[in-house]
XYZ file of C-alpha atoms in Angstrom:
784
model
C 190.754 -99.259 196.785
C 191.394 -100.353 200.399
C 192.762 -103.883 200.731
C 190.607 -104.765 203.733
C 187.442 -104.951 201.683
C 189.171 -107.307 199.221
C 189.806 -109.754 202.054
C 186.326 -109.357 203.551
C 184.588 -110.031 200.242
C 187.003 -112.867 199.235
C 188.230 -111.101 196.120
C 191.310 -113.354 195.928
C 189.111 -116.415 195.379
C 187.844 -114.833 192.174
C 191.431 -114.273 191.051
C 192.231 -117.917 191.807
C 189.415 -119.044 189.533
C 190.709 -116.840 186.704
C 194.278 -118.111 187.210
C 193.442 -121.621 185.969
C 192.988 -120.273 182.420
C 196.351 -118.472 182.164
C 199.245 -119.891 180.108
C 201.930 -117.194 180.295
C 203.976 -115.768 183.196
C 203.184 -112.253 181.952
C 199.460 -113.009 182.138
C 199.900 -114.439 185.636
C 201.748 -111.286 186.668
C 198.860 -109.141 185.403
C 196.415 -111.200 187.459
C 198.613 -110.971 190.566
C 198.604 -107.177 190.270
C 194.896 -106.982 189.436
C 192.914 -104.606 191.654
C 189.607 -102.794 191.143
C 190.021 -99.444 189.438
C 188.110 -96.289 190.236
C 188.971 -94.698 186.868
C 185.903 -94.801 184.621
C 187.881 -94.865 181.343
C 190.213 -97.605 182.591
C 187.310 -99.777 183.742
C 185.589 -99.333 180.371
C 188.818 -100.223 178.539
C 189.289 -103.362 180.637
C 185.680 -104.441 180.035
C 186.088 -103.786 176.311
C 189.116 -106.057 176.197
C 187.186 -108.767 177.993
C 184.326 -108.303 175.524
C 186.728 -108.626 172.570
C 188.191 -111.807 174.020
C 184.696 -113.185 174.689
C 183.680 -112.506 171.064
C 186.855 -114.177 169.796
C 186.248 -117.142 172.112
C 182.722 -117.506 170.741
C 183.707 -117.112 167.075
C 187.192 -118.660 166.920
C 187.632 -120.646 170.125
C 189.964 -118.087 171.702
C 193.243 -116.337 170.920
C 195.882 -118.951 169.884
C 198.417 -118.812 172.706
C 200.602 -121.772 173.810
C 202.088 -122.231 177.261
C 205.124 -119.930 177.432
C 208.080 -119.688 179.789
C 209.286 -116.550 181.553
C 212.094 -115.171 179.372
C 212.868 -111.958 181.243
C 216.122 -113.374 182.673
C 217.178 -114.579 179.216
C 216.569 -111.114 177.802
C 218.601 -109.511 180.578
C 221.524 -111.842 179.782
C 221.227 -111.066 176.080
C 221.410 -107.372 176.935
C 224.899 -107.868 178.363
C 225.916 -109.972 175.302
C 225.881 -113.288 177.155
C 225.280 -116.517 175.228
C 222.155 -118.534 176.035
C 221.981 -122.303 176.107
C 219.775 -124.278 173.736
C 216.783 -124.529 176.065
C 216.817 -120.807 176.803
C 217.032 -119.958 173.104
C 214.166 -122.369 172.373
C 212.000 -120.551 174.937
C 212.739 -117.195 173.281
C 212.043 -118.742 169.865
C 208.655 -119.945 171.125
C 207.818 -116.372 172.159
C 208.754 -115.111 168.681
C 206.678 -117.817 167.009
C 203.668 -117.082 169.254
C 203.999 -113.381 168.463
C 203.875 -114.097 164.733
C 200.873 -116.433 165.145
C 198.888 -113.906 167.208
C 199.726 -111.129 164.746
C 198.598 -113.309 161.834
C 195.440 -114.281 163.759
C 194.362 -110.657 164.257
C 195.211 -109.780 160.651
C 192.811 -112.536 159.577
C 190.118 -111.176 161.913
C 190.524 -107.812 160.193
C 190.112 -109.458 156.782
C 186.939 -111.171 158.029
C 185.745 -107.785 159.371
C 185.264 -109.043 162.934
C 184.409 -105.959 164.978
C 186.663 -105.429 168.002
C 186.930 -102.603 170.522
C 190.470 -102.689 171.861
C 192.497 -105.878 171.351
C 193.114 -105.149 167.666
C 194.973 -101.984 168.689
C 197.194 -104.100 170.961
C 197.834 -106.530 168.101
C 199.048 -103.651 165.942
C 201.814 -103.041 168.497
C 203.267 -106.550 168.112
C 206.626 -106.614 166.307
C 207.523 -109.722 164.312
C 210.953 -110.812 163.045
C 210.309 -113.403 160.293
C 213.906 -114.192 159.345
C 215.147 -114.377 162.918
C 212.200 -116.541 163.953
C 212.730 -118.848 160.979
C 216.428 -119.215 161.775
C 215.756 -120.097 165.417
C 212.980 -122.573 164.636
C 215.120 -124.225 161.958
C 218.097 -124.554 164.300
C 216.387 -125.572 167.549
C 213.945 -128.210 168.687
C 211.435 -127.385 171.445
C 213.658 -128.923 174.140
C 216.646 -126.805 173.014
C 218.466 -129.547 171.104
C 220.243 -128.190 168.025
C 219.110 -129.731 164.760
C 221.384 -130.807 161.919
C 220.061 -127.808 159.987
C 221.751 -125.415 162.409
C 224.928 -125.511 160.300
C 226.491 -127.605 157.531
C 229.547 -128.301 159.695
C 227.384 -129.646 162.543
C 225.500 -131.858 160.108
C 228.805 -133.238 158.711
C 230.185 -133.934 162.204
C 227.044 -135.801 163.212
C 227.077 -137.856 160.027
C 230.664 -138.877 160.806
C 229.678 -139.749 164.393
C 226.810 -141.936 163.207
C 229.148 -143.810 160.887
C 231.699 -144.351 163.691
C 229.005 -145.656 166.038
C 227.888 -148.115 163.379
C 231.483 -149.294 162.912
C 231.959 -149.631 166.663
C 228.814 -151.666 167.117
C 229.718 -153.827 164.163
C 233.212 -154.456 165.581
C 231.905 -155.244 169.065
C 229.074 -157.413 167.733
C 231.732 -159.725 166.260
C 233.178 -160.171 169.777
C 229.933 -160.711 171.660
C 228.392 -163.063 169.096
C 231.491 -165.048 168.090
C 233.579 -167.588 169.930
C 234.575 -165.003 172.503
C 230.992 -164.720 173.789
C 231.733 -167.350 176.452
C 234.092 -164.902 178.168
C 231.286 -162.355 178.665
C 228.842 -162.036 181.527
C 226.166 -161.354 178.899
C 226.353 -160.568 175.154
C 225.535 -156.823 175.236
C 227.255 -153.584 174.276
C 227.059 -150.735 176.799
C 228.640 -147.309 177.403
C 230.947 -146.188 180.175
C 232.614 -142.737 180.242
C 231.120 -142.062 176.789
C 233.004 -145.063 175.371
C 231.591 -148.310 174.048
C 232.471 -151.310 176.271
C 231.492 -154.968 176.816
C 230.891 -156.829 180.137
C 233.741 -159.344 180.636
C 234.003 -161.958 183.386
C 236.660 -161.126 185.961
C 238.776 -164.177 185.226
C 239.028 -163.324 181.501
C 240.016 -159.674 181.838
C 243.212 -160.181 179.814
C 241.503 -162.024 176.976
C 240.359 -158.913 175.064
C 243.095 -156.520 176.100
C 242.137 -152.849 176.134
C 241.076 -150.598 179.030
C 238.876 -151.354 182.058
C 236.412 -148.482 182.594
C 234.162 -149.861 185.346
C 233.194 -152.983 187.288
C 230.005 -154.360 188.797
C 229.205 -154.093 192.490
C 230.182 -157.709 193.042
C 233.436 -157.302 191.138
C 232.645 -160.328 188.975
C 232.071 -158.238 185.834
C 234.480 -155.784 184.275
C 233.383 -153.263 181.642
C 236.264 -153.363 179.176
C 236.949 -151.325 176.074
C 238.570 -153.958 173.826
C 241.811 -153.116 172.055
C 240.013 -153.584 168.738
C 237.663 -150.696 169.602
C 240.207 -148.249 171.002
C 240.901 -146.417 167.759
C 237.217 -146.090 166.817
C 236.320 -144.876 170.311
C 239.127 -142.312 170.203
C 237.905 -141.022 166.851
C 234.347 -140.853 168.171
C 235.481 -138.856 171.217
C 237.260 -136.472 168.895
C 234.088 -135.966 166.853
C 232.118 -135.402 170.053
C 234.521 -132.670 171.072
C 234.159 -131.118 167.621
C 230.382 -131.285 167.988
C 230.486 -129.496 171.356
C 232.672 -126.752 169.934
C 230.336 -126.253 166.953
C 227.271 -126.220 169.215
C 228.803 -123.516 171.396
C 229.669 -121.485 168.321
C 226.096 -121.786 166.959
C 224.509 -120.885 170.317
C 226.728 -117.842 170.594
C 225.826 -116.763 167.045
C 222.087 -117.202 167.671
C 222.342 -115.264 170.940
C 224.185 -112.464 169.154
C 221.452 -112.280 166.497
C 218.822 -111.839 169.244
C 220.696 -109.277 171.328
C 219.715 -106.156 169.268
C 216.009 -106.920 169.693
C 215.697 -107.528 173.439
C 213.595 -104.402 173.988
C 211.131 -105.330 171.250
C 210.906 -108.957 172.425
C 210.255 -107.783 176.011
C 207.441 -105.568 174.727
C 205.999 -108.528 172.813
C 206.119 -110.638 175.997
C 204.065 -108.013 177.842
C 201.555 -107.783 174.979
C 201.178 -111.564 174.860
C 200.475 -111.364 178.583
C 197.656 -108.896 177.883
C 196.139 -111.287 175.327
C 196.531 -114.208 177.725
C 194.869 -112.241 180.529
C 191.966 -111.204 178.277
C 191.621 -114.816 177.139
C 191.474 -116.021 180.748
C 188.843 -113.428 181.709
C 186.704 -114.479 178.731
C 186.983 -118.186 179.587
C 186.104 -117.496 183.221
C 183.090 -115.445 182.099
C 181.987 -118.318 179.853
C 182.316 -120.821 182.701
C 180.453 -118.506 185.100
C 177.836 -117.539 182.466
C 178.674 -113.951 183.319
C 177.724 -110.893 181.260
C 179.250 -107.552 180.361
C 177.779 -104.830 182.620
C 177.036 -101.271 181.560
C 178.866 -98.550 183.456
C 177.031 -95.726 185.193
C 178.873 -92.454 185.553
C 176.561 -91.405 188.427
C 176.800 -94.778 190.233
C 173.329 -96.101 189.532
C 173.486 -99.840 190.252
C 171.013 -102.248 188.663
C 171.796 -105.957 188.893
C 169.299 -108.187 187.092
C 168.879 -111.653 188.588
C 172.337 -111.627 190.091
C 173.987 -114.327 192.200
C 177.161 -114.750 194.237
C 179.988 -115.936 191.938
C 181.446 -118.346 194.517
C 178.172 -120.248 194.938
C 176.801 -122.991 192.702
C 175.044 -121.170 189.879
C 172.515 -124.004 189.463
C 171.384 -123.869 193.114
C 171.526 -120.191 194.072
C 168.491 -117.919 194.255
C 168.882 -114.931 191.938
C 167.837 -111.485 193.048
C 167.435 -108.014 191.571
C 169.451 -105.347 193.394
C 168.945 -101.637 192.708
C 170.715 -98.692 194.290
C 171.467 -95.090 193.385
C 168.557 -94.005 191.178
C 165.591 -93.457 193.516
C 167.436 -94.090 196.761
C 171.025 -94.206 198.028
C 170.405 -96.100 201.274
C 168.822 -99.558 201.614
C 167.983 -101.092 205.004
C 167.516 -104.873 204.835
C 165.718 -106.628 207.662
C 164.754 -110.243 208.112
C 165.468 -113.400 210.142
C 168.890 -114.965 210.655
C 170.158 -117.312 207.929
C 167.752 -115.589 205.571
C 170.422 -114.369 203.134
C 171.037 -110.771 204.285
C 174.808 -111.143 204.606
C 175.211 -112.998 201.313
C 173.225 -110.217 199.607
C 175.711 -107.637 200.942
C 178.666 -109.733 199.797
C 177.109 -110.311 196.380
C 176.681 -106.582 195.756
C 180.185 -105.736 196.987
C 181.986 -108.561 195.162
C 180.193 -107.869 191.888
C 181.258 -104.226 192.086
C 184.844 -105.315 192.685
C 184.698 -107.708 189.722
C 183.185 -105.154 187.367
C 185.677 -102.458 188.347
C 188.462 -104.992 187.649
C 187.330 -105.517 184.055
C 185.658 -108.874 184.780
C 182.189 -109.824 183.592
C 179.638 -110.169 186.392
C 177.271 -113.030 187.330
C 174.032 -111.295 186.355
C 171.630 -111.200 183.443
C 172.153 -109.034 180.353
C 171.323 -105.359 180.830
C 172.823 -105.124 184.318
C 174.580 -101.933 185.349
C 177.271 -101.133 187.905
C 178.781 -97.947 189.287
C 182.415 -96.915 189.477
C 183.059 -96.162 193.146
C 186.227 -94.545 194.461
C 186.080 -96.746 197.555
C 184.071 -99.723 198.771
C 183.891 -100.309 202.523
C 182.499 -103.385 204.234
C 181.895 -104.177 207.877
C 180.769 -107.792 207.663
C 181.263 -110.640 210.126
C 182.410 -110.950 213.717
C 185.899 -109.501 214.136
C 186.231 -109.665 217.923
C 189.839 -109.993 219.117
C 191.050 -111.404 222.428
C 194.550 -110.042 221.895
C 193.286 -106.489 221.304
C 190.584 -106.858 223.997
C 187.850 -106.023 221.503
C 184.276 -107.312 221.853
C 182.017 -107.840 218.852
C 180.441 -104.414 219.346
C 183.835 -102.732 219.748
C 185.215 -104.416 216.625
C 182.239 -103.309 214.544
C 182.381 -99.785 215.912
C 186.132 -99.520 215.191
C 185.475 -100.406 211.547
C 182.600 -97.944 211.298
C 184.726 -95.116 212.724
C 187.367 -95.817 210.072
C 184.687 -95.884 207.367
C 183.194 -92.579 208.516
C 186.639 -90.968 208.413
C 187.333 -92.052 204.813
C 184.069 -92.305 202.881
C 182.484 -89.642 200.699
C 179.853 -89.239 197.992
C 181.660 -91.683 195.688
C 181.862 -94.518 198.249
C 179.803 -97.686 198.629
C 179.352 -98.772 202.267
C 178.147 -102.256 203.261
C 177.194 -102.693 206.938
C 176.134 -106.049 208.379
C 174.076 -106.164 211.604
C 174.428 -102.437 212.216
C 174.358 -101.603 215.942
C 174.439 -105.227 217.078
C 176.291 -106.443 220.191
C 174.943 -103.891 222.671
C 171.690 -102.823 224.333
C 168.917 -103.068 221.680
C 167.480 -99.637 222.373
C 170.872 -97.939 222.346
C 172.049 -100.046 219.393
C 168.984 -99.043 217.351
C 169.500 -95.369 218.135
C 173.183 -95.618 217.240
C 172.344 -97.374 213.969
C 169.945 -94.580 212.969
C 172.540 -91.952 213.785
C 175.245 -93.736 211.755
C 172.932 -94.047 208.752
C 172.083 -90.347 208.987
C 175.805 -89.477 209.119
C 176.551 -91.587 206.033
C 173.599 -90.060 204.202
C 174.926 -86.594 205.035
C 178.236 -87.538 203.417
C 176.362 -88.626 200.276
C 177.614 -92.231 200.431
C 175.764 -95.200 198.939
C 174.790 -97.509 201.803
C 173.320 -100.984 202.178
C 172.845 -102.073 205.800
C 171.297 -105.119 207.470
C 169.742 -105.081 210.926
C 167.382 -106.843 213.342
C 166.113 -103.679 214.987
C 162.394 -102.996 214.331
C 163.036 -99.272 214.827
C 164.876 -99.203 211.507
C 161.799 -100.485 209.667
C 160.270 -97.058 210.054
C 163.560 -95.429 209.103
C 163.091 -96.325 205.434
C 159.737 -94.509 205.361
C 160.869 -91.409 207.221
C 164.141 -90.596 205.430
C 164.555 -89.304 201.911
C 166.538 -91.430 199.420
C 166.125 -94.427 201.736
C 164.183 -97.641 201.190
C 163.323 -100.714 203.200
C 164.050 -104.209 202.010
C 163.829 -107.678 203.493
C 164.654 -111.299 202.912
C 161.516 -113.326 202.307
C 160.572 -116.023 204.834
C 157.977 -118.736 204.214
C 155.925 -119.049 207.403
C 154.305 -122.235 206.091
C 157.541 -124.181 205.685
C 159.445 -122.183 208.331
C 162.263 -121.802 205.782
C 163.842 -118.704 204.221
C 163.390 -118.340 200.454
C 166.526 -116.133 200.096
C 164.577 -113.726 197.882
C 165.247 -110.009 198.328
C 162.049 -107.937 198.576
C 162.844 -104.266 197.941
C 160.304 -101.819 199.356
C 159.016 -104.200 202.041
C 160.490 -104.259 205.572
C 161.083 -107.615 207.262
C 158.530 -108.911 209.704
C 158.795 -110.989 212.829
C 157.486 -114.505 212.372
C 157.966 -115.567 215.984
C 154.250 -116.194 216.709
C 153.654 -118.210 213.520
C 156.787 -120.263 214.011
C 155.950 -120.907 217.657
C 152.441 -122.016 216.752
C 153.664 -124.477 214.106
C 156.243 -125.858 216.522
C 153.484 -126.682 219.026
C 153.631 -123.902 221.581
C 150.263 -123.791 223.447
C 147.764 -121.348 221.998
C 147.151 -119.596 225.334
C 150.852 -118.720 225.601
C 150.863 -117.315 222.094
C 147.700 -115.297 222.849
C 149.277 -113.905 226.009
C 152.352 -112.929 224.056
C 150.275 -111.134 221.483
C 148.564 -109.102 224.238
C 151.950 -108.101 225.600
C 152.991 -106.900 222.145
C 152.129 -103.309 221.455
C 149.282 -102.589 219.083
C 151.659 -100.452 217.010
C 153.999 -103.398 216.498
C 151.107 -105.687 215.567
C 149.736 -103.123 213.143
C 153.188 -102.835 211.558
C 153.465 -106.587 211.141
C 149.960 -106.712 209.675
C 150.887 -103.941 207.250
C 153.979 -105.857 206.236
C 151.939 -109.026 205.636
C 149.501 -107.096 203.447
C 152.397 -105.590 201.506
C 153.933 -109.040 200.972
C 150.623 -110.447 199.710
C 150.083 -107.516 197.379
C 153.646 -107.782 196.118
C 153.151 -111.470 195.399
C 149.948 -110.701 193.498
C 151.695 -107.996 191.503
C 154.620 -110.295 190.745
C 152.283 -113.064 189.582
C 150.409 -110.617 187.350
C 153.698 -109.211 186.098
C 154.959 -112.710 185.313
C 151.732 -113.497 183.420
C 151.881 -110.263 181.413
C 155.595 -110.727 180.802
C 154.864 -114.191 179.424
C 152.228 -112.795 177.052
C 154.533 -109.956 176.063
C 157.391 -112.367 175.388
C 155.159 -114.620 173.304
C 153.888 -111.603 171.359
C 157.398 -110.309 170.778
C 158.559 -113.734 169.623
C 155.576 -113.995 167.254
C 156.234 -110.495 165.922
C 159.895 -111.334 165.470
C 159.062 -114.576 163.640
C 156.613 -112.741 161.374
C 159.128 -109.995 160.696
C 161.819 -112.538 159.871
C 159.425 -114.434 157.590
C 158.339 -111.215 155.864
C 161.934 -110.099 155.349
C 162.780 -113.531 153.998
C 159.790 -113.372 151.642
C 160.820 -109.920 150.396
C 164.375 -111.072 149.784
C 163.147 -114.202 147.990
C 160.748 -112.144 145.890
C 163.486 -109.760 144.839
C 165.830 -112.654 144.173
C 163.251 -114.525 142.083
C 162.384 -111.422 140.091
C 166.033 -110.772 139.403
C 166.564 -114.425 138.540
C 163.547 -114.394 136.213
C 164.906 -111.321 134.428
C 168.270 -112.997 133.978
C 166.660 -116.181 132.658
C 164.383 -114.211 130.329
C 167.361 -112.365 128.906
C 169.192 -115.651 128.461
C 166.201 -117.188 126.646
C 165.923 -114.163 124.371
C 169.632 -114.260 123.602
C 169.549 -117.998 122.920
C 166.434 -117.733 120.736
C 167.909 -114.860 118.763
C 171.174 -116.701 118.243
C 169.421 -119.949 117.267
C 167.077 -118.233 114.845
C 170.042 -116.525 113.181
C 171.738 -119.880 112.824
C 168.634 -121.476 111.274
C 168.200 -118.614 108.827
C 171.857 -118.887 107.901
C 171.518 -122.628 107.331
C 168.484 -122.177 105.075
C 170.249 -119.493 103.074
C 173.272 -121.729 102.676
C 171.073 -124.588 101.459
C 169.459 -122.306 98.925
C 172.802 -121.099 97.627
C 174.245 -124.595 97.237
C 173.645 -125.432 93.595
C 172.337 -128.893 92.924
C 171.145 -129.367 96.469
C 167.445 -128.486 96.519
C 165.815 -128.074 99.910
C 163.778 -131.123 100.822
C 160.455 -131.029 102.618
C 161.792 -132.835 105.658
C 164.498 -130.133 105.964
C 161.847 -127.438 106.016
C 159.861 -129.397 108.574
C 162.928 -129.770 110.780
C 163.745 -126.063 110.522
C 160.148 -125.156 111.338
C 160.201 -127.472 114.333
C 163.368 -125.842 115.662
C 161.852 -122.382 115.188
C 158.710 -123.434 117.076
C 160.842 -124.729 119.940
C 162.152 -121.208 120.452
C 158.720 -120.062 121.703
C 158.435 -120.099 125.509
C 155.099 -121.127 127.052
C 153.304 -118.388 128.975
C 152.081 -118.821 132.569
C 148.345 -118.836 133.162
C 147.060 -115.446 134.279
C 143.564 -116.342 135.507
C 141.440 -119.275 136.615
C 140.078 -119.954 133.134
C 143.552 -120.106 131.636
C 144.829 -122.231 134.534
C 141.910 -124.678 134.034
C 142.548 -124.782 130.303
C 146.209 -125.459 130.919
C 145.313 -128.240 133.364
C 143.060 -129.805 130.717
C 145.970 -129.668 128.257
C 148.334 -131.636 130.502
C 149.554 -134.676 128.582
C 149.508 -138.300 129.712
C 150.085 -141.673 127.982
C 147.202 -142.679 125.690
C 146.139 -139.123 124.836
C 145.372 -138.233 121.226
C 147.528 -135.371 120.091
C 148.202 -133.217 117.093
C 151.859 -133.235 116.024
C 152.061 -129.642 114.888
C 155.228 -129.755 112.734
C 153.761 -132.599 110.625
C 150.107 -131.580 111.023
C 149.346 -135.230 111.818
C 147.373 -136.946 114.580
C 149.082 -139.424 116.845
C 148.879 -141.207 120.196
C 151.161 -140.637 123.193
C 153.056 -143.774 124.248
C 155.390 -142.633 127.058
C 157.349 -139.637 128.288
C 161.018 -140.233 127.461
C 162.430 -136.989 128.837
C 161.342 -133.966 130.864
C 160.166 -132.203 127.680
C 159.883 -135.058 125.149
C 157.289 -137.775 124.346
C 157.319 -140.927 122.233
C 154.407 -140.683 119.766
C 152.794 -143.349 117.561
C 152.273 -141.835 114.087
C 150.613 -144.579 112.091
C 153.243 -147.274 111.772
C 155.995 -144.947 112.960
C 157.212 -144.233 116.486
C 158.815 -140.832 116.833
C 160.185 -138.729 119.685
C 158.578 -135.275 119.622
C 159.231 -132.237 121.822
C 156.346 -131.536 124.212
C 155.986 -128.009 122.870
C 155.091 -129.442 119.418
C 152.189 -131.542 120.765
C 148.613 -130.382 121.217
C 146.068 -132.500 123.038
C 142.893 -133.149 120.961
C 139.632 -134.953 121.523
C 138.306 -137.413 118.918
C 134.529 -137.353 118.689
C 133.187 -140.925 119.158
C 130.612 -140.665 116.364
C 133.271 -140.019 113.780
C 135.441 -142.729 112.339
C 139.009 -142.432 113.612
C 141.238 -141.149 110.849
C 144.214 -143.338 110.273
C 147.417 -141.328 110.546
C 149.612 -141.196 107.516
C 152.360 -139.075 106.134
C 152.976 -138.244 102.545
C 156.186 -136.760 101.372
C 156.034 -134.052 98.742
C 158.343 -136.195 96.671
C 156.854 -139.660 96.098
C 160.104 -141.457 95.333
C 161.339 -144.898 96.246
C 163.926 -144.964 99.085
C 166.587 -147.663 98.737
C 167.613 -149.648 101.848
C 171.233 -149.126 100.759
C 173.060 -145.774 100.577
C 176.305 -145.639 98.610
C 178.570 -142.721 99.538
C 181.671 -143.755 97.674
C 183.220 -140.930 95.709
C 181.449 -138.179 97.691
C 183.272 -135.444 99.622
C 183.122 -135.558 103.426
C 180.734 -132.558 103.974
C 178.380 -133.689 101.181
C 178.360 -137.264 102.534
C 177.383 -136.116 106.040
C 174.468 -134.056 104.687
C 173.368 -136.987 102.500
C 173.394 -139.423 105.473
C 171.305 -137.044 107.598
C 168.662 -136.678 104.866
C 168.746 -140.393 104.073
C 168.014 -141.469 107.655
C 164.939 -139.194 107.733
C 163.644 -140.707 104.504
C 164.386 -144.278 105.628
C 162.604 -143.689 108.937
C 159.534 -142.278 107.176
C 159.607 -145.254 104.766
C 159.358 -147.612 107.727
C 162.762 -149.318 107.382
C 164.023 -151.130 110.476
C 167.618 -151.137 109.234
C 169.649 -149.763 106.327
C 173.157 -150.200 104.975
C 175.573 -147.310 104.375
C 178.475 -148.015 102.011
C 181.367 -145.644 102.688
C 184.300 -147.675 101.494
C 187.656 -148.171 103.172
C 189.925 -145.567 101.586
C 191.774 -143.417 104.149
C 189.178 -144.168 106.806
C 188.196 -140.512 107.298
C 184.693 -140.980 105.850
C 184.169 -144.171 107.867
C 185.223 -142.420 111.092
C 182.961 -139.451 110.355
C 179.980 -141.760 109.716
C 180.694 -143.584 112.986
C 180.799 -140.338 115.025
C 177.607 -139.098 113.373
C 175.720 -142.331 114.146
C 176.892 -142.319 117.788
C 175.189 -138.973 118.471
C 172.066 -139.413 116.320
C 168.858 -140.030 118.289
C 167.247 -141.855 115.337
C 169.846 -144.638 115.456
C 169.231 -147.616 117.741
C 172.539 -149.379 117.004
C 175.073 -149.899 114.225
C 177.896 -152.259 113.226
C 180.209 -153.020 110.331
C 178.888 -155.346 107.623
C 179.983 -159.007 107.531
C 183.230 -159.795 105.684
C 181.327 -161.212 102.698
C 179.163 -158.066 102.494
C 181.894 -155.432 102.446
C 183.386 -155.705 105.947
C 184.440 -152.371 107.472
C 183.725 -150.685 104.131
C 179.996 -150.670 104.973
C 177.929 -150.026 108.133
C 174.574 -151.634 108.997
C 172.345 -149.217 110.908
C 169.302 -150.235 113.003
C 166.704 -147.456 113.293
C 164.385 -146.742 116.227
């Protein structure tokens, strides 16, 4: 790609905008060497990498890359077995850590099955060195300072140095805070020549003895190392020398451990640069609201609602630009400042961006070509030094273009034929366009010459276009109208500006009928185009609304189908669970009844049979209503407080008091209040003419129930069964409270009774009997 077009179209400004998102020198180097490619596969690869980075930016916030330093010089020194300093090693360690983080990041993307086109293959090339990285990070801080963990010897030396500093400060604090403080300029401890000193007044220099290391500018203060601190300072200096020796040894060892891997680390640096560059392109695309263009192998360009990337996206007018499918040459006419030049630059710069692997400022579905060369003759390049006029400068560029372009070139020509006699310039422009067409080049040219308006109709693969101008406001709209040549608005503008009507009429008479007919044809075409666009916009709106409605309905239908399948599957699972539970419970009940029958001397009581029957009935699941009659009957059977009901397990009538649980009611049965499962209640209607039957319950065994139960002497299992039966009988007898005597003994029976009463729904409360009535050997139980 020729470099002249890059300057003309301000390609470097795009690179400057991308540069702000880079964090590595390798990424910056890639941007510096970025140029549009004419290789189709390379362009597609570069766009794929940008797409991967854009997807990662959207899903994960970008590839995790910190700001890195350029380590190429460090690696070169390691190659010749030189030792690096702490800061240089820390920079290499940061590269190793970043490599491991990026590798781990892409491994996680693979686990999450994030679909990528190209960057994952780059990540597979990264080489990590876990042990080496761990050693460097453990030994070095980010600024290159060696940590105490670098070696045990270094840690011991530094511990000794800290102790010596504490002793020195303690020794000197005695001098500056004691009686000798009056000999000091101020009571502080400072350092000169890496030795701890105190500021002594000039006249008392001999008071402390020791060594003078420095003096103030006025000479009134001497910084003296007192004799009392000489030994400690000497020992500290010795430790400092030991520390420096150990640091040099550690740095040399770390450098030696890196030396065998310089080639691999250099490769990692380049790969991190690729990730950084892709990251930057994705962030720039996000900021620009750019999209990924399709590539056309036969150079068919279709830019949907595109705009110039260096202009404010919120203020620019977007245009559709097509070239290469039905026509290869476009001639754009229109007034000055109407947007012709910016349209040329937009097309050229977007092609350069796309062929560089950058997303383009256009709507989704846009398409670009892959041109071998892009040429542009835009702007006034007259030169005083070279004695070139505007016309000569343009013609020099065009000659160079004609000598180098071919069927895979895009040529952008601004004000073709301008700067000379209009008639000759128009003829020359037509001839140049014919020559470019003969070469098979793709051409977009702007001009003022009316002769070229007819050119678009007369030549094959050529089309007219213009920049719209509003004759009412006398302002350009900057909209590109493809298929419509530009028209002169001189008469309309003159009339609105107040030029006398007779002058305008005279001018019209001097204008040829052919020119007036052409302008009238153009006006009709503009009006018809506007009508078509309005109708297209209206139909597009309806189509969009219909598509959105269809999409919403499809989504709702799919959701309904999924819910239906899920509910059916869930219902099957629940049905199986209910069957399993019912089968298990029924087996347990049958087993209990058989066990009762086998226990000699323990006849089955009626209340036990009733309880077992109740539990069996609870296993039945209510069926859903299948028709209106059943649904109405079910609605009539809905229970509410005050309803008369039949308690099916007891075959007794009762009255509903309140609902105590989701599936349980409190029922008044004569003088008793009982909690009954909703499934065991049936709503009934009492005929008014009949006398209400008073509810009662008769046990099959008419025996007197004592308010006191004595369990002493019974075994634990027998006692628990006896208590359960006794509470049923006491409740049916109408007792509000009873007393259970269990004795003291080992306490096992008492504890069992207590646990049983805590979980029994028939028990309201319970407590031990008073001391004179048995104490904790008996329990008083209040029934509900």
